Tab-separated table of C-alpha atoms and ligand atoms in Angstrom:
chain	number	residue	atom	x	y	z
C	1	UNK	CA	81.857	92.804	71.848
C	2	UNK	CA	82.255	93.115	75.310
C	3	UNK	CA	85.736	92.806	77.183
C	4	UNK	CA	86.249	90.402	79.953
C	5	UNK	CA	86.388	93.657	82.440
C	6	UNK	CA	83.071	94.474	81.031
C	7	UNK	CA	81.543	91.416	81.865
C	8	UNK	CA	82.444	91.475	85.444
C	9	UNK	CA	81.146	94.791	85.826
C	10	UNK	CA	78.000	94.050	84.404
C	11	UNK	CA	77.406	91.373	87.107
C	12	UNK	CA	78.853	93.622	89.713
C	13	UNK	CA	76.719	96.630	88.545
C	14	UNK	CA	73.638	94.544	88.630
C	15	UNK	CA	73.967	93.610	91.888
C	16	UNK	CA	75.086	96.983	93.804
C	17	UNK	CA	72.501	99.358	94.576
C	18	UNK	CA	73.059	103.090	96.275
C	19	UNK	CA	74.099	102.751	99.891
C	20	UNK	CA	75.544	99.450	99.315
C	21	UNK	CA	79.047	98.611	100.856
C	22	UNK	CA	81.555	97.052	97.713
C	23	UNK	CA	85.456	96.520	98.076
C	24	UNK	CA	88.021	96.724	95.741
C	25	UNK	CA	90.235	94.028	96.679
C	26	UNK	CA	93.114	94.821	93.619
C	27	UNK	CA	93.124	99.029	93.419
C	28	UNK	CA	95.884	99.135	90.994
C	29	UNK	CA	95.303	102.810	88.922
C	30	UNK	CA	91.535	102.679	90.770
C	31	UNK	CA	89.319	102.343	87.332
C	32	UNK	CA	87.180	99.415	89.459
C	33	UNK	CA	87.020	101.580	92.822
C	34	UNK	CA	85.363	104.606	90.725
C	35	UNK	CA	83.516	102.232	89.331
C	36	UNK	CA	82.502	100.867	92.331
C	37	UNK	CA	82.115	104.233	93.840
C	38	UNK	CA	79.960	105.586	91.347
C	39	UNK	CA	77.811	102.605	91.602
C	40	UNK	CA	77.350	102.465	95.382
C	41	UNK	CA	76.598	106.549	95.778
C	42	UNK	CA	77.556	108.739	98.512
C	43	UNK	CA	75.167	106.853	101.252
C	44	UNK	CA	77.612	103.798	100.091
C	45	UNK	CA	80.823	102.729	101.059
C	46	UNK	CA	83.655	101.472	99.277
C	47	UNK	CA	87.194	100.188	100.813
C	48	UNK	CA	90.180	99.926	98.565
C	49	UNK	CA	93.375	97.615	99.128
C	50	UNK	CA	96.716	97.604	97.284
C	51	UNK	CA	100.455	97.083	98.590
C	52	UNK	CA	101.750	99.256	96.690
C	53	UNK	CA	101.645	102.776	97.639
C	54	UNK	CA	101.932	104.149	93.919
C	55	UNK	CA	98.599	102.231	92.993
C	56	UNK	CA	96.843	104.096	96.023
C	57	UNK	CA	97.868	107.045	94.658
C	58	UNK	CA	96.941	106.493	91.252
C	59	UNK	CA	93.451	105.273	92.836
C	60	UNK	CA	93.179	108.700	94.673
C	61	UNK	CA	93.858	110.576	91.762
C	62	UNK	CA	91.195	109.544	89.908
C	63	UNK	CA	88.649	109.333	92.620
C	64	UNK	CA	89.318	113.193	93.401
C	65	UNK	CA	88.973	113.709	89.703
C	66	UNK	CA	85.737	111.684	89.543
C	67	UNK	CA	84.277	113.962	92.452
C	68	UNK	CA	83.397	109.932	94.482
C	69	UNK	CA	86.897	109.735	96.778
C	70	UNK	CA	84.319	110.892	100.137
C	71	UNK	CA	83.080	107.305	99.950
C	72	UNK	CA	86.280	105.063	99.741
C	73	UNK	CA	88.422	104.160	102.002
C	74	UNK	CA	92.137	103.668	100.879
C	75	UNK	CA	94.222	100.501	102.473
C	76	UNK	CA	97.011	99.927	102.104
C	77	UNK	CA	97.579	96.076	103.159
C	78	UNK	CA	97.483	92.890	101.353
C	79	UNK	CA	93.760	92.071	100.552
C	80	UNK	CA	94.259	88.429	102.174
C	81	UNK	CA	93.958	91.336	105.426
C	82	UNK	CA	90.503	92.562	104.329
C	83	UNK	CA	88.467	91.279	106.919
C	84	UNK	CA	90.642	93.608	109.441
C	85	UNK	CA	89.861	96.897	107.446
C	86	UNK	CA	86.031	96.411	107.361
C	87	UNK	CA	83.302	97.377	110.518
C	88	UNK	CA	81.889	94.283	111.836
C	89	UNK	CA	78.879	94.694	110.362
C	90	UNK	CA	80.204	94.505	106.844
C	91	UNK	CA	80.687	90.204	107.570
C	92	UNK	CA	77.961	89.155	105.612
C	93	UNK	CA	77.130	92.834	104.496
C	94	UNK	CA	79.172	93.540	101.078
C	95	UNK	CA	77.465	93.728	98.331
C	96	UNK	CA	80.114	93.178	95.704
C	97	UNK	CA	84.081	92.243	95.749
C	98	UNK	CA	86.069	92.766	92.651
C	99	UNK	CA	89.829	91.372	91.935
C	100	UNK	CA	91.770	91.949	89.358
C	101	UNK	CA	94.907	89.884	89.480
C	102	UNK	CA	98.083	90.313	87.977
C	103	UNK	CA	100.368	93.831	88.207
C	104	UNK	CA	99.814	97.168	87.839
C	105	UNK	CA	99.748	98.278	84.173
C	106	UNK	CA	102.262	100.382	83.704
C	107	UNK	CA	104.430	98.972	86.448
C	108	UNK	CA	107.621	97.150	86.538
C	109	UNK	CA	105.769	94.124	86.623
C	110	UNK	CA	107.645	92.767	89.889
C	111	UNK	CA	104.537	93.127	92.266
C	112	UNK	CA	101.760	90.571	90.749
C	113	UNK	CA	99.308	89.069	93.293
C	114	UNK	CA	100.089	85.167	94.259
C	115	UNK	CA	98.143	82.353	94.916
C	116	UNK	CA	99.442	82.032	98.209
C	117	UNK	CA	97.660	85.525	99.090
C	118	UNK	CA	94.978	85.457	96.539
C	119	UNK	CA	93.142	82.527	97.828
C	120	UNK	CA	92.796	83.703	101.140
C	121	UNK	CA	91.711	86.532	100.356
C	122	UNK	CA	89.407	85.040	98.135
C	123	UNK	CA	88.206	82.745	101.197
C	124	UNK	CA	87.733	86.655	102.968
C	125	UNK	CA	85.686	88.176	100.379
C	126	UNK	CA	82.800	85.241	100.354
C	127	UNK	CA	82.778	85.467	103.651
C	128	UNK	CA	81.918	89.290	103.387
C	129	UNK	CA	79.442	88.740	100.494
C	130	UNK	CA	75.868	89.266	101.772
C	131	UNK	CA	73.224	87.150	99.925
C	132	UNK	CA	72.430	88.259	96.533
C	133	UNK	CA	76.236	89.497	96.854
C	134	UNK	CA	78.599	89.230	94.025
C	135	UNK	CA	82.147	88.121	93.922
C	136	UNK	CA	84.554	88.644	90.456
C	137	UNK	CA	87.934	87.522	89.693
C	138	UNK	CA	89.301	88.701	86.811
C	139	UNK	CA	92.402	86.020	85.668
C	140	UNK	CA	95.545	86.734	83.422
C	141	UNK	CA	97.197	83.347	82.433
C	142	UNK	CA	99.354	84.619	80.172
C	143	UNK	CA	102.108	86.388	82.876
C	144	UNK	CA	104.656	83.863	84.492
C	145	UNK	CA	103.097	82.445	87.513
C	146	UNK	CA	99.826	83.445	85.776
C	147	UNK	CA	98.427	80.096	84.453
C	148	UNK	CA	98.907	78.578	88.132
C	149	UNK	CA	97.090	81.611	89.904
C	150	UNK	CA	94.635	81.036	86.774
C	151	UNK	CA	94.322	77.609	87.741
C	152	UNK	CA	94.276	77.669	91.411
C	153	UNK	CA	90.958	80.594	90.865
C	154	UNK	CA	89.174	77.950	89.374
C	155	UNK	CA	90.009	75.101	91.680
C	156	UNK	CA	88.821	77.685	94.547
C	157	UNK	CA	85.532	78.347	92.563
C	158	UNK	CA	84.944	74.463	91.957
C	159	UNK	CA	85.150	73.769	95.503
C	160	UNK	CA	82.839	76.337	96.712
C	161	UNK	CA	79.214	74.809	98.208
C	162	UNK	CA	76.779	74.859	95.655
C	163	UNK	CA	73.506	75.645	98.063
C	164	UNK	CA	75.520	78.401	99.349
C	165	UNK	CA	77.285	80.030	96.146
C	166	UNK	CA	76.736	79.784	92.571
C	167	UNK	CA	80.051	80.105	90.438
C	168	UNK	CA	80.447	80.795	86.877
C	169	UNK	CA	83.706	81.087	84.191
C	170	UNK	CA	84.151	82.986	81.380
C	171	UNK	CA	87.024	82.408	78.570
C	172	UNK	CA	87.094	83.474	75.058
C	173	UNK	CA	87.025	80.477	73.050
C	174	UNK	CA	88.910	81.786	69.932
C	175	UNK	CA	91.716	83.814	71.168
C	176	UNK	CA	95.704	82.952	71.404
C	177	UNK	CA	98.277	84.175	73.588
C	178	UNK	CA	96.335	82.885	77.052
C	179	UNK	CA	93.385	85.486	77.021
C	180	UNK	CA	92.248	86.444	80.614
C	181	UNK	CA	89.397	84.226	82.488
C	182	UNK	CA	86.593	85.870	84.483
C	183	UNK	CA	85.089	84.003	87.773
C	184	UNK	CA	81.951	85.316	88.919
C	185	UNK	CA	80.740	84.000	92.650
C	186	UNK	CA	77.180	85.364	93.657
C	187	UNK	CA	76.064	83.823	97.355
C	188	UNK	CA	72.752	82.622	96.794
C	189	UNK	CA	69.303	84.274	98.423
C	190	UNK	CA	68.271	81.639	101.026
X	1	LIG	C1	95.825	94.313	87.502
X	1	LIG	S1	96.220	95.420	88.832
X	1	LIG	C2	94.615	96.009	89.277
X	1	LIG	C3	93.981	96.972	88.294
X	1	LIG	C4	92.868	97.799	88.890
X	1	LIG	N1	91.723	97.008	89.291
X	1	LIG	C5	92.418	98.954	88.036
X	1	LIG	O1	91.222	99.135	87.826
X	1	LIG	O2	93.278	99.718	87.586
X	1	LIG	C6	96.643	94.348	90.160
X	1	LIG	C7	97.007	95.059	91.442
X	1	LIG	O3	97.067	94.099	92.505
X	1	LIG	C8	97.986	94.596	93.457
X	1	LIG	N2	98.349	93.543	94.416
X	1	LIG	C9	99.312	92.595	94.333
X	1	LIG	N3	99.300	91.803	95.430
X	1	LIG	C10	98.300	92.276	96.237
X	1	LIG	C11	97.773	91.899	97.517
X	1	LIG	N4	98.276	90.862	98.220
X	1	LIG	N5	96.770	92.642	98.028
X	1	LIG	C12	96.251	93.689	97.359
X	1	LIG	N6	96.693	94.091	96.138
X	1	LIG	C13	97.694	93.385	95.582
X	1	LIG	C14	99.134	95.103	92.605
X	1	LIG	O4	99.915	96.022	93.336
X	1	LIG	C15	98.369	95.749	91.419
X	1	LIG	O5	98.224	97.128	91.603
């Protein structure tokens, strides 16, 4: 059976094509960015955000590994900031944004991402999405402050205009211990 990170790359690998621009808004040890930056090619463009410098590092590790780190671009700055990193002609011109919320794995768990800075960010990546664009948000309830960031996703997702976006959630229906919640956005061909 698939895993809930498998089913938002699915969605995010059916939308990107080569040359395509994608972010990474939640690096963390950089398995979505070589994702991503396998996806997009090496005519693509991928840009990568974390606060914390050890997740960059992890990111860039792997991307070197992978042979794909000529195509990303490493930031580190909160990914409510995204907008900042991007060329101008990226508003409106991203083909896919992934988050994955929570901490690093593997971390001291200290550094998770908040509402108070996921849900701007959030409010950035749509506006980056170009139509036929897709958005994920991969959820963790089950962390302290979890359940409210879980909560305050979907509330985001609820509210977003229905001729502009379509927005979809995912849950396992017969798993305990607060399994993680996937919110896919795609901004709808006009
Ligand atoms: C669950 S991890 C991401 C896992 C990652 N996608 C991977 O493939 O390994 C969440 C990451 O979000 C980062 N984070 C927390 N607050 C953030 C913020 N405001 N902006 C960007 N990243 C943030 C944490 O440092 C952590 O590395």
């Amino acid at each position: 059976m698939k895993s809930h990170l498998d089913i938002a790359k699915d969605h995010v690998a059916e939308a990107l094509r080569p040359g395509d621009r994608a972010v990474d808004a939640t690096a963390g040890n950089g398995h979505d960015t070589a994702f991503l930056a396998e996806a997009v090619g090496a005519a693509g463009g991928v840009w990568a955000f974390d606060v914390q410098p050890q997740a960059l590092d992890a990111t860039r590790r792997r991307l070197e590994a992978n042979g794909v780190a000529d195509r990303v671009t490493l930031v580190q700055r909160g990914h409510e900031r995204m907008r900042e990193a991007l060329p101008p002609e990226a508003v409106e011109g991203v083909r896919a944004v992934m988050f994955n919320l929570g901490y690093l794995p593997g971390s001291d768990k200290t550094c998770t991402t908040e509402p108070e800075t996921t849900l701007p960010a959030l409010d950035a990546a749509a506006a980056l999405l170009a139509e036929g664009g897709v958005l994920t948000v991969v959820c963790y309830p089950g962390h302290p402050g979890g359940a409210e960031e879980t909560a305050a996703v979907r509330r985001w997702a609820e509210q977003l205009a229905p001729e502009r976006f379509g927005a979809f959630g995912y849950r396992f229906l017969n798993q305990n211990n607060d399994p993680p919640r996937v919110v896919i956005v795609e901004r709808r061909k006009m």
